[in-house]
Amino acid sequence: MAHEHKLEIFRGLVKFKSNTQKIWGVLAFLTLITVIEVVLGIIKPESLSGHVFGMKALNWIFIILTIVKAYYITWDFMHMRDETPGLRRAVVWTAIFLMAYLVFILLQEGGYVFRVYDNGYIKRDF
């Protein structure tokens, strides 16, 4: 059952006439984001070295740009836009759950390892 793919990006702000044009448009957008990341990584502006929420502002910019790239790769190239809302939710919720679980495990184990090195002995034994 073939159906037409949506030919716009940015929630309909940019519209294309064919799938080929859309692919090139999304590729240009992803390339622009990658160029920005590379330039910021090479230059490392001093104005972005201040700390925001415990991390350098430049690192936050890299994280946000990477999430934007991952979103558009999934949304356009993997055709999640054309899937049913249930499948989209299943994919996103699973990824969010696994990331939250990973953060929880890393914080638990990191805190334990820190206390072992800080105090010189094991406080709890599994």
N, CA, C and O atoms as CSV, one atom per row, in Angstrom:
chain,resi,resn,atom,element,x,y,z
A,1,MET,N,N,0.840,-1.170,0.000
A,1,MET,CA,C,0.000,0.000,0.000
A,1,MET,C,C,0.891,1.241,0.000
A,1,MET,O,O,1.338,1.682,1.059
A,2,ALA,N,N,1.142,1.787,-1.140
A,2,ALA,CA,C,2.008,2.954,-1.267
A,2,ALA,C,C,1.202,4.232,-1.042
A,2,ALA,O,O,0.044,4.338,-1.448
A,3,HIS,N,N,1.827,5.171,-0.403
A,3,HIS,CA,C,1.210,6.470,-0.215
A,3,HIS,C,C,2.280,7.543,-0.354
A,3,HIS,O,O,3.472,7.266,-0.227
A,4,GLU,N,N,1.855,8.733,-0.608
A,4,GLU,CA,C,2.776,9.846,-0.821
A,4,GLU,C,C,3.387,10.294,0.499
A,4,GLU,O,O,2.713,10.350,1.527
A,5,HIS,N,N,4.655,10.607,0.450
A,5,HIS,CA,C,5.333,11.156,1.617
A,5,HIS,C,C,5.090,12.658,1.676
A,5,HIS,O,O,4.898,13.313,0.651
A,6,LYS,N,N,5.102,13.181,2.872
A,6,LYS,CA,C,4.935,14.627,3.028
A,6,LYS,C,C,6.205,15.323,2.537
A,6,LYS,O,O,7.318,14.891,2.833
A,7,LEU,N,N,6.024,16.375,1.803
A,7,LEU,CA,C,7.148,17.040,1.157
A,7,LEU,C,C,7.502,18.373,1.800
A,7,LEU,O,O,7.897,19.310,1.106
A,8,GLU,N,N,7.365,18.466,3.113
A,8,GLU,CA,C,7.764,19.693,3.792
A,8,GLU,C,C,8.595,19.340,5.008
A,8,GLU,O,O,8.538,18.228,5.532
A,9,ILE,N,N,9.374,20.332,5.442
A,9,ILE,CA,C,10.146,20.181,6.676
A,9,ILE,C,C,9.895,21.409,7.530
A,9,ILE,O,O,9.269,22.370,7.082
A,10,PHE,N,N,10.381,21.375,8.752
A,10,PHE,CA,C,10.185,22.462,9.720
A,10,PHE,C,C,8.708,22.760,9.918
A,10,PHE,O,O,8.290,23.918,9.913
A,11,ARG,N,N,7.925,21.709,10.093
A,11,ARG,CA,C,6.485,21.830,10.352
A,11,ARG,C,C,5.752,22.595,9.256
A,11,ARG,O,O,4.812,23.339,9.535
A,12,GLY,N,N,6.180,22.413,8.015
A,12,GLY,CA,C,5.505,23.011,6.877
A,12,GLY,C,C,6.055,24.352,6.425
A,12,GLY,O,O,5.523,24.943,5.486
A,13,LEU,N,N,7.116,24.854,7.075
A,13,LEU,CA,C,7.671,26.147,6.679
A,13,LEU,C,C,8.387,26.089,5.339
A,13,LEU,O,O,8.362,27.055,4.577
A,14,VAL,N,N,9.032,24.949,5.047
A,14,VAL,CA,C,9.742,24.782,3.780
A,14,VAL,C,C,9.096,23.612,3.050
A,14,VAL,O,O,9.026,22.503,3.580
A,15,LYS,N,N,8.623,23.865,1.822
A,15,LYS,CA,C,7.938,22.822,1.046
A,15,LYS,C,C,8.730,22.533,-0.218
A,15,LYS,O,O,9.321,23.430,-0.819
A,16,PHE,N,N,8.730,21.268,-0.609
A,16,PHE,CA,C,9.458,20.830,-1.788
A,16,PHE,C,C,8.489,20.260,-2.817
A,16,PHE,O,O,7.358,19.899,-2.491
A,17,LYS,N,N,8.952,20.183,-4.070
A,17,LYS,CA,C,8.099,19.684,-5.153
A,17,LYS,C,C,8.235,18.185,-5.362
A,17,LYS,O,O,7.330,17.559,-5.914
A,18,SER,N,N,9.356,17.591,-4.930
A,18,SER,CA,C,9.549,16.151,-5.130
A,18,SER,C,C,10.332,15.579,-3.951
A,18,SER,O,O,10.906,16.313,-3.147
A,19,ASN,N,N,10.339,14.263,-3.870
A,19,ASN,CA,C,11.095,13.590,-2.816
A,19,ASN,C,C,12.579,13.869,-2.945
A,19,ASN,O,O,13.278,14.014,-1.942
A,20,THR,N,N,13.061,13.944,-4.166
A,20,THR,CA,C,14.481,14.205,-4.387
A,20,THR,C,C,14.871,15.570,-3.838
A,20,THR,O,O,15.901,15.706,-3.177
A,21,GLN,N,N,14.052,16.581,-4.111
A,21,GLN,CA,C,14.333,17.908,-3.572
A,21,GLN,C,C,14.295,17.909,-2.049
A,21,GLN,O,O,15.099,18.581,-1.404
A,22,LYS,N,N,13.371,17.166,-1.484
A,22,LYS,CA,C,13.268,17.104,-0.024
A,22,LYS,C,C,14.509,16.454,0.577
A,22,LYS,O,O,15.036,16.925,1.585
A,23,ILE,N,N,14.974,15.377,-0.042
A,23,ILE,CA,C,16.176,14.701,0.458
A,23,ILE,C,C,17.365,15.655,0.430
A,23,ILE,O,O,18.130,15.730,1.391
A,24,TRP,N,N,17.516,16.380,-0.667
A,24,TRP,CA,C,18.616,17.333,-0.753
A,24,TRP,C,C,18.450,18.478,0.242
A,24,TRP,O,O,19.438,18.968,0.789
A,25,GLY,N,N,17.221,18.906,0.481
A,25,GLY,CA,C,16.971,19.969,1.445
A,25,GLY,C,C,17.323,19.549,2.862
A,25,GLY,O,O,17.968,20.294,3.600
A,26,VAL,N,N,16.895,18.350,3.236
A,26,VAL,CA,C,17.216,17.848,4.579
A,26,VAL,C,C,18.716,17.613,4.699
A,26,VAL,O,O,19.308,17.903,5.738
A,27,LEU,N,N,19.333,17.090,3.643
A,27,LEU,CA,C,20.777,16.877,3.655
A,27,LEU,C,C,21.513,18.214,3.830
A,27,LEU,O,O,22.486,18.290,4.581
A,28,ALA,N,N,21.058,19.256,3.147
A,28,ALA,CA,C,21.680,20.573,3.294
A,28,ALA,C,C,21.532,21.088,4.724
A,28,ALA,O,O,22.471,21.658,5.280
A,29,PHE,N,N,20.356,20.889,5.320
A,29,PHE,CA,C,20.128,21.315,6.700
A,29,PHE,C,C,21.050,20.564,7.670
A,29,PHE,O,O,21.650,21.174,8.555
A,30,LEU,N,N,21.159,19.249,7.502
A,30,LEU,CA,C,22.021,18.458,8.377
A,30,LEU,C,C,23.494,18.816,8.168
A,30,LEU,O,O,24.277,18.819,9.118
A,31,THR,N,N,23.864,19.115,6.929
A,31,THR,CA,C,25.232,19.528,6.646
A,31,THR,C,C,25.536,20.864,7.312
A,31,THR,O,O,26.623,21.052,7.859
A,32,LEU,N,N,24.589,21.785,7.272
A,32,LEU,CA,C,24.772,23.084,7.923
A,32,LEU,C,C,24.990,22.911,9.424
A,32,LEU,O,O,25.877,23.541,9.998
A,33,ILE,N,N,24.195,22.071,10.053
A,33,ILE,CA,C,24.365,21.837,11.493
A,33,ILE,C,C,25.732,21.214,11.776
A,33,ILE,O,O,26.397,21.591,12.741
A,34,THR,N,N,26.153,20.264,10.940
A,34,THR,CA,C,27.457,19.628,11.124
A,34,THR,C,C,28.589,20.639,10.954
A,34,THR,O,O,29.556,20.619,11.716
A,35,VAL,N,N,28.476,21.520,9.966
A,35,VAL,CA,C,29.500,22.549,9.762
A,35,VAL,C,C,29.570,23.467,10.972
A,35,VAL,O,O,30.663,23.826,11.410
A,36,ILE,N,N,28.429,23.850,11.516
A,36,ILE,CA,C,28.411,24.693,12.719
A,36,ILE,C,C,29.109,23.981,13.869
A,36,ILE,O,O,29.899,24.593,14.588
A,37,GLU,N,N,28.824,22.688,14.051
A,37,GLU,CA,C,29.475,21.928,15.124
A,37,GLU,C,C,30.983,21.859,14.923
A,37,GLU,O,O,31.745,22.036,15.873
A,38,VAL,N,N,31.413,21.607,13.707
A,38,VAL,CA,C,32.851,21.494,13.436
A,38,VAL,C,C,33.547,22.834,13.654
A,38,VAL,O,O,34.617,22.889,14.262
A,39,VAL,N,N,32.946,23.908,13.164
A,39,VAL,CA,C,33.550,25.238,13.330
A,39,VAL,C,C,33.632,25.601,14.817
A,39,VAL,O,O,34.660,26.098,15.277
A,40,LEU,N,N,32.564,25.356,15.562
A,40,LEU,CA,C,32.604,25.644,17.005
A,40,LEU,C,C,33.631,24.764,17.710
A,40,LEU,O,O,34.282,25.206,18.655
A,41,GLY,N,N,33.779,23.519,17.255
A,41,GLY,CA,C,34.765,22.631,17.861
A,41,GLY,C,C,36.193,23.056,17.574
A,41,GLY,O,O,37.080,22.854,18.403
A,42,ILE,N,N,36.420,23.638,16.413
A,42,ILE,CA,C,37.770,24.095,16.069
A,42,ILE,C,C,38.077,25.421,16.748
A,42,ILE,O,O,39.149,25.590,17.328
A,43,ILE,N,N,37.141,26.358,16.677
A,43,ILE,CA,C,37.385,27.704,17.214
A,43,ILE,C,C,37.312,27.722,18.743
A,43,ILE,O,O,38.137,28.363,19.393
A,44,LYS,N,N,36.344,27.034,19.311
A,44,LYS,CA,C,36.074,27.028,20.750
A,44,LYS,C,C,36.049,28.452,21.306
A,44,LYS,O,O,36.964,28.861,22.021
A,45,PRO,N,N,34.992,29.205,20.973
A,45,PRO,CA,C,34.936,30.611,21.407
A,45,PRO,C,C,35.009,30.738,22.927
A,45,PRO,O,O,34.381,29.983,23.669
A,46,GLU,N,N,35.788,31.707,23.355
A,46,GLU,CA,C,35.962,31.946,24.792
A,46,GLU,C,C,34.648,32.367,25.450
A,46,GLU,O,O,34.434,32.113,26.635
A,47,SER,N,N,33.772,33.011,24.679
A,47,SER,CA,C,32.497,33.472,25.237
A,47,SER,C,C,31.575,32.311,25.599
A,47,SER,O,O,30.654,32.486,26.397
A,48,LEU,N,N,31.806,31.122,25.023
A,48,LEU,CA,C,30.968,29.962,25.327
A,48,LEU,C,C,31.603,29.010,26.330
A,48,LEU,O,O,31.137,27.883,26.494
A,49,SER,N,N,32.665,29.453,27.005
A,49,SER,CA,C,33.320,28.570,27.969
A,49,SER,C,C,32.775,28.752,29.382
A,49,SER,O,O,33.243,28.096,30.313
A,50,GLY,N,N,31.797,29.628,29.552
A,50,GLY,CA,C,31.171,29.799,30.861
A,50,GLY,C,C,30.282,28.602,31.203
A,50,GLY,O,O,29.768,27.925,30.312
A,51,HIS,N,N,30.111,28.356,32.475
A,51,HIS,CA,C,29.340,27.189,32.910
A,51,HIS,C,C,27.850,27.509,33.007
A,51,HIS,O,O,27.450,28.532,33.562
A,52,VAL,N,N,27.045,26.610,32.453
A,52,VAL,CA,C,25.587,26.694,32.513
A,52,VAL,C,C,25.093,25.332,32.987
A,52,VAL,O,O,25.348,24.322,32.330
A,53,PHE,N,N,24.401,25.290,34.099
A,53,PHE,CA,C,23.904,24.040,34.683
A,53,PHE,C,C,25.026,23.018,34.859
A,53,PHE,O,O,24.838,21.834,34.577
A,54,GLY,N,N,26.186,23.467,35.321
A,54,GLY,CA,C,27.284,22.565,35.639
A,54,GLY,C,C,28.112,22.104,34.450
A,54,GLY,O,O,28.993,21.260,34.607
A,55,MET,N,N,27.847,22.640,33.268
A,55,MET,CA,C,28.604,22.230,32.094
A,55,MET,C,C,28.844,23.463,31.228
A,55,MET,O,O,28.087,24.432,31.288
A,56,LYS,N,N,29.904,23.416,30.423
A,56,LYS,CA,C,30.198,24.561,29.557
A,56,LYS,C,C,29.068,24.769,28.562
A,56,LYS,O,O,28.444,23.816,28.097
A,57,ALA,N,N,28.816,26.038,28.244
A,57,ALA,CA,C,27.757,26.376,27.284
A,57,ALA,C,C,28.040,25.744,25.922
A,57,ALA,O,O,27.108,25.347,25.222
A,58,LEU,N,N,29.305,25.646,25.543
A,58,LEU,CA,C,29.666,25.031,24.263
A,58,LEU,C,C,29.250,23.568,24.226
A,58,LEU,O,O,28.774,23.081,23.200
A,59,ASN,N,N,29.427,22.869,25.339
A,59,ASN,CA,C,28.992,21.465,25.395
A,59,ASN,C,C,27.474,21.347,25.251
A,59,ASN,O,O,26.979,20.437,24.586
A,60,TRP,N,N,26.733,22.275,25.879
A,60,TRP,CA,C,25.272,22.260,25.738
A,60,TRP,C,C,24.872,22.486,24.285
A,60,TRP,O,O,23.938,21.855,23.790
A,61,ILE,N,N,25.578,23.386,23.601
A,61,ILE,CA,C,25.279,23.638,22.189
A,61,ILE,C,C,25.507,22.372,21.371
A,61,ILE,O,O,24.691,22.035,20.513
A,62,PHE,N,N,26.614,21.666,21.630
A,62,PHE,CA,C,26.883,20.411,20.909
A,62,PHE,C,C,25.787,19.379,21.167
A,62,PHE,O,O,25.331,18.710,20.240
A,63,ILE,N,N,25.369,19.250,22.414
A,63,ILE,CA,C,24.328,18.267,22.755
A,63,ILE,C,C,23.022,18.622,22.049
A,63,ILE,O,O,22.375,17.746,21.474
A,64,ILE,N,N,22.630,19.884,22.085
A,64,ILE,CA,C,21.374,20.305,21.459
A,64,ILE,C,C,21.424,20.113,19.951
A,64,ILE,O,O,20.465,19.610,19.364
A,65,LEU,N,N,22.513,20.501,19.317
A,65,LEU,CA,C,22.630,20.323,17.865
A,65,LEU,C,C,22.631,18.849,17.474
A,65,LEU,O,O,22.080,18.489,16.434
A,66,THR,N,N,23.236,17.999,18.285
A,66,THR,CA,C,23.234,16.565,18.007
A,66,THR,C,C,21.832,15.989,18.131
A,66,THR,O,O,21.439,15.140,17.332
A,67,ILE,N,N,21.076,16.440,19.120
A,67,ILE,CA,C,19.694,15.976,19.265
A,67,ILE,C,C,18.844,16.434,18.086
A,67,ILE,O,O,18.000,15.682,17.599
A,68,VAL,N,N,19.062,17.661,17.625
A,68,VAL,CA,C,18.324,18.163,16.458
A,68,VAL,C,C,18.646,17.326,15.228
A,68,VAL,O,O,17.750,16.979,14.458
A,69,LYS,N,N,19.927,17.000,15.039
A,69,LYS,CA,C,20.296,16.157,13.890
A,69,LYS,C,C,19.663,14.777,13.998
A,69,LYS,O,O,19.142,14.259,13.010
A,70,ALA,N,N,19.699,14.182,15.167
A,70,ALA,CA,C,19.099,12.854,15.346
A,70,ALA,C,C,17.604,12.895,15.076
A,70,ALA,O,O,17.051,11.972,14.478
A,71,TYR,N,N,16.950,13.964,15.517
A,71,TYR,CA,C,15.516,14.115,15.282
A,71,TYR,C,C,15.212,14.151,13.790
A,71,TYR,O,O,14.335,13.424,13.323
A,72,TYR,N,N,15.925,14.987,13.033
A,72,TYR,CA,C,15.627,15.108,11.609
A,72,TYR,C,C,16.025,13.878,10.817
A,72,TYR,O,O,15.373,13.550,9.825
A,73,ILE,N,N,17.080,13.188,11.231
A,73,ILE,CA,C,17.428,11.933,10.556
A,73,ILE,C,C,16.314,10.922,10.749
A,73,ILE,O,O,15.895,10.259,9.799
A,74,THR,N,N,15.836,10.804,11.981
A,74,THR,CA,C,14.761,9.859,12.257
A,74,THR,C,C,13.457,10.295,11.604
A,74,THR,O,O,12.748,9.479,11.016
A,75,TRP,N,N,13.146,11.565,11.707
A,75,TRP,CA,C,11.857,12.068,11.235
A,75,TRP,C,C,11.733,11.994,9.725
A,75,TRP,O,O,10.691,11.582,9.215
A,76,ASP,N,N,12.778,12.388,8.993
A,76,ASP,CA,C,12.684,12.453,7.535
A,76,ASP,C,C,13.287,11.244,6.834
A,76,ASP,O,O,12.633,10.645,5.981
A,77,PHE,N,N,14.510,10.874,7.171
A,77,PHE,CA,C,15.153,9.783,6.444
A,77,PHE,C,C,14.618,8.412,6.850
A,77,PHE,O,O,14.616,7.490,6.036
A,78,MET,N,N,14.172,8.266,8.077
A,78,MET,CA,C,13.613,6.983,8.514
A,78,MET,C,C,12.088,6.987,8.432
A,78,MET,O,O,11.444,6.026,8.852
A,79,HIS,N,N,11.514,8.051,7.898
A,79,HIS,CA,C,10.086,8.168,7.595
A,79,HIS,C,C,9.175,8.006,8.812
A,79,HIS,O,O,8.077,7.463,8.692
A,80,MET,N,N,9.617,8.470,9.979
A,80,MET,CA,C,8.751,8.414,11.155
A,80,MET,C,C,7.575,9.377,11.014
A,80,MET,O,O,6.533,9.180,11.640
A,81,ARG,N,N,7.734,10.398,10.212
A,81,ARG,CA,C,6.655,11.351,9.983
A,81,ARG,C,C,5.441,10.660,9.377
A,81,ARG,O,O,4.305,11.045,9.653
A,82,ASP,N,N,5.669,9.651,8.560
A,82,ASP,CA,C,4.586,8.985,7.846
A,82,ASP,C,C,3.993,7.800,8.613
A,82,ASP,O,O,3.067,7.152,8.126
A,83,GLU,N,N,4.517,7.513,9.803
A,83,GLU,CA,C,4.015,6.384,10.591
A,83,GLU,C,C,2.836,6.811,11.460
A,83,GLU,O,O,2.544,7.998,11.609
A,84,THR,N,N,2.171,5.816,12.022
A,84,THR,CA,C,1.038,6.102,12.905
A,84,THR,C,C,1.541,6.688,14.229
A,84,THR,O,O,2.671,6.425,14.639
A,85,PRO,N,N,0.705,7.475,14.884
A,85,PRO,CA,C,1.131,8.070,16.157
A,85,PRO,C,C,1.516,7.018,17.209
A,85,PRO,O,O,2.411,7.257,18.020
A,86,GLY,N,N,0.861,5.883,17.202
A,86,GLY,CA,C,1.183,4.836,18.174
A,86,GLY,C,C,2.602,4.308,18.011
A,86,GLY,O,O,3.310,4.108,18.998
A,87,LEU,N,N,3.019,4.084,16.772
A,87,LEU,CA,C,4.374,3.607,16.530
A,87,LEU,C,C,5.395,4.679,16.892
A,87,LEU,O,O,6.433,4.371,17.477
A,88,ARG,N,N,5.114,5.927,16.552
A,88,ARG,CA,C,6.031,7.013,16.911
A,88,ARG,C,C,6.200,7.097,18.416
A,88,ARG,O,O,7.319,7.223,18.914
A,89,ARG,N,N,5.078,7.025,19.152
A,89,ARG,CA,C,5.154,7.082,20.618
A,89,ARG,C,C,5.928,5.900,21.177
A,89,ARG,O,O,6.722,6.064,22.102
A,90,ALA,N,N,5.710,4.722,20.634
A,90,ALA,CA,C,6.411,3.531,21.121
A,90,ALA,C,C,7.920,3.679,20.951
A,90,ALA,O,O,8.687,3.305,21.839
A,91,VAL,N,N,8.338,4.214,19.832
A,91,VAL,CA,C,9.772,4.402,19.591
A,91,VAL,C,C,10.340,5.455,20.535
A,91,VAL,O,O,11.390,5.236,21.139
A,92,VAL,N,N,9.670,6.582,20.670
A,92,VAL,CA,C,10.179,7.676,21.498
A,92,VAL,C,C,10.142,7.303,22.974
A,92,VAL,O,O,11.124,7.522,23.683
A,93,TRP,N,N,9.047,6.752,23.450
A,93,TRP,CA,C,8.950,6.407,24.869
A,93,TRP,C,C,9.975,5.348,25.260
A,93,TRP,O,O,10.544,5.408,26.350
A,94,THR,N,N,10.211,4.390,24.386
A,94,THR,CA,C,11.211,3.367,24.682
A,94,THR,C,C,12.592,3.999,24.796
A,94,THR,O,O,13.343,3.692,25.722
A,95,ALA,N,N,12.922,4.869,23.870
A,95,ALA,CA,C,14.233,5.526,23.919
A,95,ALA,C,C,14.369,6.394,25.169
A,95,ALA,O,O,15.423,6.396,25.803
A,96,ILE,N,N,13.325,7.124,25.528
A,96,ILE,CA,C,13.385,7.974,26.720
A,96,ILE,C,C,13.547,7.122,27.976
A,96,ILE,O,O,14.338,7.460,28.857
A,97,PHE,N,N,12.803,6.024,28.063
A,97,PHE,CA,C,12.931,5.135,29.216
A,97,PHE,C,C,14.344,4.580,29.316
A,97,PHE,O,O,14.923,4.572,30.402
A,98,LEU,N,N,14.909,4.118,28.210
A,98,LEU,CA,C,16.249,3.537,28.253
A,98,LEU,C,C,17.307,4.577,28.600
A,98,LEU,O,O,18.265,4.268,29.309
A,99,MET,N,N,17.150,5.805,28.112
A,99,MET,CA,C,18.108,6.861,28.462
A,99,MET,C,C,18.004,7.226,29.940
A,99,MET,O,O,19.023,7.419,30.604
A,100,ALA,N,N,16.780,7.322,30.459
A,100,ALA,CA,C,16.598,7.628,31.877
A,100,ALA,C,C,17.182,6.508,32.746
A,100,ALA,O,O,17.801,6.777,33.776
A,101,TYR,N,N,16.987,5.269,32.334
A,101,TYR,CA,C,17.541,4.130,33.058
A,101,TYR,C,C,19.063,4.165,33.034
A,101,TYR,O,O,19.707,3.891,34.047
A,102,LEU,N,N,19.642,4.502,31.880
A,102,LEU,CA,C,21.093,4.606,31.775
A,102,LEU,C,C,21.632,5.695,32.693
A,102,LEU,O,O,22.639,5.487,33.371
A,103,VAL,N,N,20.983,6.843,32.726
A,103,VAL,CA,C,21.422,7.928,33.607
A,103,VAL,C,C,21.348,7.488,35.057
A,103,VAL,O,O,22.271,7.751,35.827
A,104,PHE,N,N,20.262,6.818,35.446
A,104,PHE,CA,C,20.124,6.325,36.813
A,104,PHE,C,C,21.261,5.372,37.181
A,104,PHE,O,O,21.861,5.500,38.248
A,105,ILE,N,N,21.553,4.427,36.303
A,105,ILE,CA,C,22.620,3.460,36.578
A,105,ILE,C,C,23.970,4.152,36.671
A,105,ILE,O,O,24.759,3.860,37.570
A,106,LEU,N,N,24.244,5.077,35.739
A,106,LEU,CA,C,25.527,5.773,35.761
A,106,LEU,C,C,25.693,6.598,37.038
A,106,LEU,O,O,26.777,6.627,37.619
A,107,LEU,N,N,24.629,7.263,37.475
A,107,LEU,CA,C,24.717,8.049,38.703
A,107,LEU,C,C,24.908,7.147,39.923
A,107,LEU,O,O,25.699,7.467,40.810
A,108,GLN,N,N,24.201,6.042,39.973
A,108,GLN,CA,C,24.343,5.110,41.106
A,108,GLN,C,C,25.756,4.543,41.170
A,108,GLN,O,O,26.404,4.602,42.215
A,109,GLU,N,N,26.226,4.005,40.076
A,109,GLU,CA,C,27.542,3.385,40.072
A,109,GLU,C,C,28.654,4.417,40.218
A,109,GLU,O,O,29.663,4.164,40.877
A,110,GLY,N,N,28.463,5.591,39.597
A,110,GLY,CA,C,29.470,6.635,39.722
A,110,GLY,C,C,29.602,7.120,41.153
A,110,GLY,O,O,30.709,7.352,41.638
A,111,GLY,N,N,28.464,7.273,41.833
A,111,GLY,CA,C,28.499,7.676,43.233
A,111,GLY,C,C,29.166,6.634,44.106
A,111,GLY,O,O,29.922,6.979,45.015
A,112,TYR,N,N,28.898,5.365,43.844
A,112,TYR,CA,C,29.505,4.282,44.610
A,112,TYR,C,C,31.017,4.257,44.407
A,112,TYR,O,O,31.773,4.164,45.374
A,113,VAL,N,N,31.456,4.341,43.154
A,113,VAL,CA,C,32.889,4.324,42.866
A,113,VAL,C,C,33.568,5.539,43.480
A,113,VAL,O,O,34.677,5.428,44.003
A,114,PHE,N,N,32.919,6.697,43.423
A,114,PHE,CA,C,33.489,7.898,44.038
A,114,PHE,C,C,33.678,7.696,45.535
A,114,PHE,O,O,34.727,8.038,46.080
A,115,ARG,N,N,32.661,7.137,46.209
A,115,ARG,CA,C,32.774,6.926,47.659
A,115,ARG,C,C,33.865,5.920,47.993
A,115,ARG,O,O,34.551,6.069,49.005
A,116,VAL,N,N,34.038,4.898,47.162
A,116,VAL,CA,C,35.099,3.916,47.412
A,116,VAL,C,C,36.459,4.592,47.330
A,116,VAL,O,O,37.306,4.388,48.200
A,117,TYR,N,N,36.679,5.394,46.292
A,117,TYR,CA,C,37.963,6.073,46.163
A,117,TYR,C,C,38.127,7.181,47.197
A,117,TYR,O,O,39.239,7.426,47.664
A,118,ASP,N,N,37.054,7.843,47.555
A,118,ASP,CA,C,37.123,8.953,48.497
A,118,ASP,C,C,37.392,8.461,49.910
A,118,ASP,O,O,38.218,9.038,50.617
A,119,ASN,N,N,36.707,7.403,50.331
A,119,ASN,CA,C,36.828,6.909,51.707
A,119,ASN,C,C,37.841,5.790,51.849
A,119,ASN,O,O,38.278,5.499,52.963
A,120,GLY,N,N,38.221,5.161,50.764
A,120,GLY,CA,C,39.231,4.113,50.820
A,120,GLY,C,C,38.699,2.757,51.231
A,120,GLY,O,O,39.489,1.832,51.421
A,121,TYR,N,N,37.420,2.603,51.374
A,121,TYR,CA,C,36.864,1.300,51.709
A,121,TYR,C,C,35.476,1.162,51.100
A,121,TYR,O,O,34.881,2.146,50.659
A,122,ILE,N,N,34.970,-0.055,51.079
A,122,ILE,CA,C,33.672,-0.334,50.504
A,122,ILE,C,C,32.608,-0.190,51.581
A,122,ILE,O,O,32.690,-0.836,52.625
A,123,LYS,N,N,31.612,0.650,51.337
A,123,LYS,CA,C,30.547,0.872,52.310
A,123,LYS,C,C,29.477,-0.197,52.235
A,123,LYS,O,O,28.933,-0.605,53.261
A,124,ARG,N,N,29.173,-0.648,51.051
A,124,ARG,CA,C,28.140,-1.668,50.898
A,124,ARG,C,C,28.623,-2.711,49.927
A,124,ARG,O,O,29.337,-2.412,48.970
A,125,ASP,N,N,28.235,-3.909,50.178
A,125,ASP,CA,C,28.663,-5.018,49.344
A,125,ASP,C,C,27.417,-5.664,48.747
A,125,ASP,O,O,26.499,-6.051,49.471
A,126,PHE,N,N,27.394,-5.775,47.444
A,126,PHE,CA,C,26.233,-6.365,46.795
A,126,PHE,C,C,26.328,-7.843,46.921
A,126,PHE,O,O,25.450,-8.561,46.443
